[in-house]
PDB file of C-alpha atoms in Angstrom:
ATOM      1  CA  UNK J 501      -8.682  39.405  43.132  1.00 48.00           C
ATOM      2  CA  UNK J 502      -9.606  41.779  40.126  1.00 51.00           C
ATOM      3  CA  UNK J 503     -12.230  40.675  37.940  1.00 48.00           C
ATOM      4  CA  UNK J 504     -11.218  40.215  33.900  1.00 50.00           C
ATOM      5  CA  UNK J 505     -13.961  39.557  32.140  1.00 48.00           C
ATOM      6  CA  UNK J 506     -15.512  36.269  32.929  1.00 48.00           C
ATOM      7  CA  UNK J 507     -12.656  35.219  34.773  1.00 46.00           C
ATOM      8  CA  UNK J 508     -10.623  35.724  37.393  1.00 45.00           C
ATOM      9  CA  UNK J 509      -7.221  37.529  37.274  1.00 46.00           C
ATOM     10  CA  UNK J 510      -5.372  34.323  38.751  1.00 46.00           C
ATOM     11  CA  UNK J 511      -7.163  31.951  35.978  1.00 45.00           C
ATOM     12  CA  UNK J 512      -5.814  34.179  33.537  1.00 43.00           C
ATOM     13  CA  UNK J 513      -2.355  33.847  33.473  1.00 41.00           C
ATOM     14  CA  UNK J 514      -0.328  33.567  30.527  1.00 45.00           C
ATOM     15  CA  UNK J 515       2.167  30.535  30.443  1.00 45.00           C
ATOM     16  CA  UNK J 516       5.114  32.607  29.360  1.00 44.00           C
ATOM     17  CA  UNK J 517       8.174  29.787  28.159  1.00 44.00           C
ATOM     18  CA  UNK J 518      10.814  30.016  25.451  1.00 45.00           C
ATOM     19  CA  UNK J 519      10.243  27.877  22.171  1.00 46.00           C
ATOM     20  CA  UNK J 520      12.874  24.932  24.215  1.00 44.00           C
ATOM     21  CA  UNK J 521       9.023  23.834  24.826  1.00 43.00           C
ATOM     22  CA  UNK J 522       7.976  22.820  21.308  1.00 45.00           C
ATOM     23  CA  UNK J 523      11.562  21.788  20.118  1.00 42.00           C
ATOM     24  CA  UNK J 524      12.178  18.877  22.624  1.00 43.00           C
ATOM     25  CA  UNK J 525       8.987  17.300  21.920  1.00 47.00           C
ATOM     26  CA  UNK J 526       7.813  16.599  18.282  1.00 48.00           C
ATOM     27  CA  UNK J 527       4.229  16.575  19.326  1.00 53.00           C
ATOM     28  CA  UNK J 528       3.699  19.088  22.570  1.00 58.00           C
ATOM     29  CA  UNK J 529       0.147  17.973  23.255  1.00 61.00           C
ATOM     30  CA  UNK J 530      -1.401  18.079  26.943  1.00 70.00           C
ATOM     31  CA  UNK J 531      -1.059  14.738  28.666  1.00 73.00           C
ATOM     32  CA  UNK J 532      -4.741  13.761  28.023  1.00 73.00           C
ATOM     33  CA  UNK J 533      -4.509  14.020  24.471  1.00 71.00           C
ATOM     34  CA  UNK J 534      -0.576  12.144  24.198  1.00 72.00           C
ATOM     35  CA  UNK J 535      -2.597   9.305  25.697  1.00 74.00           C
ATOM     36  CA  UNK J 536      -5.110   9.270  23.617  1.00 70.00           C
ATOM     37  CA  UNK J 537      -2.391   9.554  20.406  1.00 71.00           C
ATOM     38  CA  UNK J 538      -0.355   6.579  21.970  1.00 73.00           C
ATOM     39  CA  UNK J 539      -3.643   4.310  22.538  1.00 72.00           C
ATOM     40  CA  UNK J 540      -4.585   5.132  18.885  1.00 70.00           C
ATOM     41  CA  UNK J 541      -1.023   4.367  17.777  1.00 71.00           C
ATOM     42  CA  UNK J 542      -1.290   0.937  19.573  1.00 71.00           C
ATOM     43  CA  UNK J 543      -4.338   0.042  18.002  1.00 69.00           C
ATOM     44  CA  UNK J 544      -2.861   0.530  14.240  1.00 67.00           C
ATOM     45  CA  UNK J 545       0.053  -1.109  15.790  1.00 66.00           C
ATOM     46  CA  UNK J 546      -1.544  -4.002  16.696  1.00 64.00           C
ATOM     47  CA  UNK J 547      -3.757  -4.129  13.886  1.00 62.00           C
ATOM     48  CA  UNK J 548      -1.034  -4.208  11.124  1.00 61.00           C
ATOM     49  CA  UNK J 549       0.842  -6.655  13.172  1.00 57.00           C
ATOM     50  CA  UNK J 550      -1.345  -9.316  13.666  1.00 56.00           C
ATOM     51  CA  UNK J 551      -2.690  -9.433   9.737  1.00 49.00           C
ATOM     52  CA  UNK J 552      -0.340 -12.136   8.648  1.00 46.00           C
ATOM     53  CA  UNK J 553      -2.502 -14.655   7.045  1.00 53.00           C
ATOM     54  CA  UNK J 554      -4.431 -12.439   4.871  1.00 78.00           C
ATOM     55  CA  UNK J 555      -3.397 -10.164   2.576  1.00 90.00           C
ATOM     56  CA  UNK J 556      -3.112  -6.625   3.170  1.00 91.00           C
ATOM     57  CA  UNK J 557      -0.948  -3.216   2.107  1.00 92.00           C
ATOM     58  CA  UNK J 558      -0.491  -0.430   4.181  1.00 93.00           C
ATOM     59  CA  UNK J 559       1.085   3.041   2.552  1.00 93.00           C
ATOM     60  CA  UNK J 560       3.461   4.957   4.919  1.00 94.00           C
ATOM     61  CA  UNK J 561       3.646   8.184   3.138  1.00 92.00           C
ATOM     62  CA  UNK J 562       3.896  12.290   3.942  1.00 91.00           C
ATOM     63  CA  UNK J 563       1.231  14.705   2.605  1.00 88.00           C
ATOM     64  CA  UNK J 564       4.382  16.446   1.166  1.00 87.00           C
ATOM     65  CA  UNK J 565       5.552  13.705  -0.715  1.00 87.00           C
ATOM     66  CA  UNK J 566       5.331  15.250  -4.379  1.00 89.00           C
ATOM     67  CA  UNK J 567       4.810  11.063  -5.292  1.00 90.00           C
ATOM     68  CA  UNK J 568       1.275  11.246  -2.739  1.00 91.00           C
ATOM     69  CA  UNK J 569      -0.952  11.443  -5.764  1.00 91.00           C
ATOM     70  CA  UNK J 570       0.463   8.734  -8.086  1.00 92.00           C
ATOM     71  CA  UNK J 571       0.913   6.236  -4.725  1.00 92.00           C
ATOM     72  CA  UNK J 572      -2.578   6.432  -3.419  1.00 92.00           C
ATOM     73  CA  UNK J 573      -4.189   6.458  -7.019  1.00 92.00           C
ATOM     74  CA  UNK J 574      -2.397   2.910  -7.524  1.00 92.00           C
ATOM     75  CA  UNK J 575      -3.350   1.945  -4.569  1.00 92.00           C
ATOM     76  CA  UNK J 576      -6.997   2.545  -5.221  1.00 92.00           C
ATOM     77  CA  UNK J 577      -6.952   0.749  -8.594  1.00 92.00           C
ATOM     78  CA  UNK J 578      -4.913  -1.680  -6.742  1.00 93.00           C
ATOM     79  CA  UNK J 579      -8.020  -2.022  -4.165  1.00 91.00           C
ATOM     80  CA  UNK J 580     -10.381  -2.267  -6.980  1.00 92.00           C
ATOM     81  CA  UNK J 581      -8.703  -5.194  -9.077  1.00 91.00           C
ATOM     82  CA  UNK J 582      -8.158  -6.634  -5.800  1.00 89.00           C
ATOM     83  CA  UNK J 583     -11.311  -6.481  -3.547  1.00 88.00           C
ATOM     84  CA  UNK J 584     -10.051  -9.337  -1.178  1.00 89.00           C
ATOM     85  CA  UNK J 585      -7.350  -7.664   0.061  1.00 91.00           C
ATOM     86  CA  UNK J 586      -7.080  -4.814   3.136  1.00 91.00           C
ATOM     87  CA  UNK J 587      -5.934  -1.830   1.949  1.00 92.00           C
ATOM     88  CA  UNK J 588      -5.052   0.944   3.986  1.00 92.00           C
ATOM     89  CA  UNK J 589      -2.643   4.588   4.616  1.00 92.00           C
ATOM     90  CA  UNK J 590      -0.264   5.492   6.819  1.00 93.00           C
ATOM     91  CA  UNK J 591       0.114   9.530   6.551  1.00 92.00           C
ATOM     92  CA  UNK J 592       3.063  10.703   8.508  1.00 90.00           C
ATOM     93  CA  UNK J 593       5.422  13.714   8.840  1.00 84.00           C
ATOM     94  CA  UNK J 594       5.453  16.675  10.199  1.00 81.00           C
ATOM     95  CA  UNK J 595       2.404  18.370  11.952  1.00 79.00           C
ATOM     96  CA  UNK J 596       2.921  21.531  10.592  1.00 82.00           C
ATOM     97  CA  UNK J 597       0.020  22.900   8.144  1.00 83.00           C
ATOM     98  CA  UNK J 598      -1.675  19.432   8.503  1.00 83.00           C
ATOM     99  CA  UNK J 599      -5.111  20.628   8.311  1.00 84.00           C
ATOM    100  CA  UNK J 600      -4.466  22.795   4.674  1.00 87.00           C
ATOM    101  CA  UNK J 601      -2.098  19.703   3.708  1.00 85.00           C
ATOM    102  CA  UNK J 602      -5.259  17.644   4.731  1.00 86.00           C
ATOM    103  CA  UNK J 603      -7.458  19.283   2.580  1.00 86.00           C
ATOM    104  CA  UNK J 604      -5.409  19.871  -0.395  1.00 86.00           C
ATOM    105  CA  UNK J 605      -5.671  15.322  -0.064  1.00 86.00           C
ATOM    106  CA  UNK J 606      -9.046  15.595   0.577  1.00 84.00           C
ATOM    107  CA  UNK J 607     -10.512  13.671  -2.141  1.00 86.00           C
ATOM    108  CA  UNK J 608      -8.093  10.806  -1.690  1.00 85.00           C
ATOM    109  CA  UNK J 609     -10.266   9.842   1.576  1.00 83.00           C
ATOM    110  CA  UNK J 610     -13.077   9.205   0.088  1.00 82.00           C
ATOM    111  CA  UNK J 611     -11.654   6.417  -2.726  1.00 84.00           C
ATOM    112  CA  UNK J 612     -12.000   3.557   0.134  1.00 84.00           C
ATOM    113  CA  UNK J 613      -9.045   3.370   1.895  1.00 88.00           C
ATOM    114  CA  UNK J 614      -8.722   4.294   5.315  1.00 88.00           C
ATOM    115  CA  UNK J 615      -6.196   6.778   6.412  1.00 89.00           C
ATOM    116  CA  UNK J 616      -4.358   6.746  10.323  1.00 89.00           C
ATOM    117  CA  UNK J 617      -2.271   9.218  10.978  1.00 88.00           C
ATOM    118  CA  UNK J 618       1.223   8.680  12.865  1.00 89.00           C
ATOM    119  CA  UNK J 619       2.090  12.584  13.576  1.00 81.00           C
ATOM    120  CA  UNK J 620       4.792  10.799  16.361  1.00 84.00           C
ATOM    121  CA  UNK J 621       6.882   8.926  13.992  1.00 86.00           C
ATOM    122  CA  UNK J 622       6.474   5.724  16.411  1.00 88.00           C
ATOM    123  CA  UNK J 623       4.666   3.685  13.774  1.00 87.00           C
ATOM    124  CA  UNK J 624       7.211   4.495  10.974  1.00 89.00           C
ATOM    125  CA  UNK J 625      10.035   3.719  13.665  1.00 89.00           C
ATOM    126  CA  UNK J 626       8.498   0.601  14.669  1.00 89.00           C
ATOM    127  CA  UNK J 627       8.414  -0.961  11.465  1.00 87.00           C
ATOM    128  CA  UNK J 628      11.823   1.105  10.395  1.00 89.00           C
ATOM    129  CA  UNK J 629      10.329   3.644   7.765  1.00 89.00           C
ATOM    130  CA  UNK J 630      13.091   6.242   7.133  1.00 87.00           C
ATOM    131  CA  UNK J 631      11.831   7.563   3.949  1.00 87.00           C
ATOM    132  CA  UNK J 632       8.737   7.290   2.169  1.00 89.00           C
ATOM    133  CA  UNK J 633       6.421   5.828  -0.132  1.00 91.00           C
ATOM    134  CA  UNK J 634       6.418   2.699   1.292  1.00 93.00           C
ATOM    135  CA  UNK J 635       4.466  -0.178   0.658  1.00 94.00           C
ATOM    136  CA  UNK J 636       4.360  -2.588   3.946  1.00 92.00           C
ATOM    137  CA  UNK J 637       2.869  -5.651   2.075  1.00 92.00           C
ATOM    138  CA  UNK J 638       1.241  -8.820   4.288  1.00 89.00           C
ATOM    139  CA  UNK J 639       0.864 -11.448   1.683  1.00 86.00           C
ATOM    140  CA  UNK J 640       1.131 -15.410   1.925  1.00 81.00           C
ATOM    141  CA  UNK J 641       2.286 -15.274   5.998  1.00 81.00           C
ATOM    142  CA  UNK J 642       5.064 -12.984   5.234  1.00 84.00           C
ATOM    143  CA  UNK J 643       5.752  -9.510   5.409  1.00 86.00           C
ATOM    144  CA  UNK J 644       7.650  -7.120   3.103  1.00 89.00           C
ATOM    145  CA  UNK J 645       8.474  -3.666   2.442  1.00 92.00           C
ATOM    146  CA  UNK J 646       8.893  -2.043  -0.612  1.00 91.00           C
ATOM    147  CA  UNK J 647       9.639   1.229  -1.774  1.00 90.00           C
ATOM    148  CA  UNK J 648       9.012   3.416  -4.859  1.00 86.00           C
ATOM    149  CA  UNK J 649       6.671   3.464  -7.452  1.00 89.00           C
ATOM    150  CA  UNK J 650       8.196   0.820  -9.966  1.00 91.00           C
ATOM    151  CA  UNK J 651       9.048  -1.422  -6.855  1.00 93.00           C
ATOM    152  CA  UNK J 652       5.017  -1.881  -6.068  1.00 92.00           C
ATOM    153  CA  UNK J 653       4.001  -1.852  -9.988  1.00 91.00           C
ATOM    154  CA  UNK J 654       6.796  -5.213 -10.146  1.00 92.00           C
ATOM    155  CA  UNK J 655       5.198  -6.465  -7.075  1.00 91.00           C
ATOM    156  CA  UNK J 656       1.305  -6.271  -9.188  1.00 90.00           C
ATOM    157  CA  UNK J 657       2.937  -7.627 -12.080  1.00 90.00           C
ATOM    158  CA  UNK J 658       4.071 -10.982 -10.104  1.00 88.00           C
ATOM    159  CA  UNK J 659       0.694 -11.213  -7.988  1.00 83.00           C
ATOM    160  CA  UNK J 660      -1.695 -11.156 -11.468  1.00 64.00           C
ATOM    161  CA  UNK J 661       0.698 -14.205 -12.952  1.00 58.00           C
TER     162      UNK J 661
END
């Protein structure tokens, strides 16, 4: 075999495929790495499912979302009126530019609140998030979702009476 560089000629081969590739599957990652994206998705799963006692709020929202700023800025005075509750971010959407979109947001993850990211969509399906913000609220054994702005500053309004 013929010698390329460091490698070998037969290492070397470019995967040559259409774009049908990157269509058909939202995320096209190796297998290694979709494992490792579905074990982390579990985990939030689990973890926002089984808080049902205490009280916690979880933002589903896109980096696009021209609303991102004013959500996660009440949600951190939220956290800070409210220190006993969980609060935490959902960023979803697509995966396109997410590391400039991620930066652009970058001083919104260091106010407290910890960010997952659901890049598959499977955490927004399983708790049937079409459009966001939302506001998945765990409060008094009971679960609720809101959406909007004025929706979550009615919801504040009844929890300080």
């Amino acid at each position: 075999s013929v010698m390329a560089g460091f490698f070998d000629e037969k290492d070397a081969s470019i995967h040559q495929s259409g774009c049908g590739e990157c269509k058909g599957d939202s995320l096209n990652l190796n297998p290694d790495l979709k494992d490792k994206v579905s074990a982390i998705e579990k985990k939030i799963s689990s973890n926002l499912n089984k808080n049902t006692s205490g009280k916690e709020i979880t933002l589903f929202i896109d980096l696009s979302d021209s609303s991102f700023d004013q959500a996660v800025n009440s949600l951190v005075k939220f956290k800070k009126d409210n220190s006993s509750w969980s609060i935490k971010g959902v960023i979803t959407g697509s995966s396109n530019n997410l590391k400039k979109k991620l930066l652009t947001k970058q001083k919104f993850f260091g106010t407290g609140i910890e960010f997952s990211i659901d890049l598959s969509g499977s955490l927004a399906r399983e708790f049937n998030i079409l459009k966001t913000p939302v506001y998945l609220i765990a409060h008094n054994g009971s679960q609720q979702k809101i959406t909007g702005q004025s929706e979550f500053n009615d919801f504040v309004s009844r929890l300080d009476k």
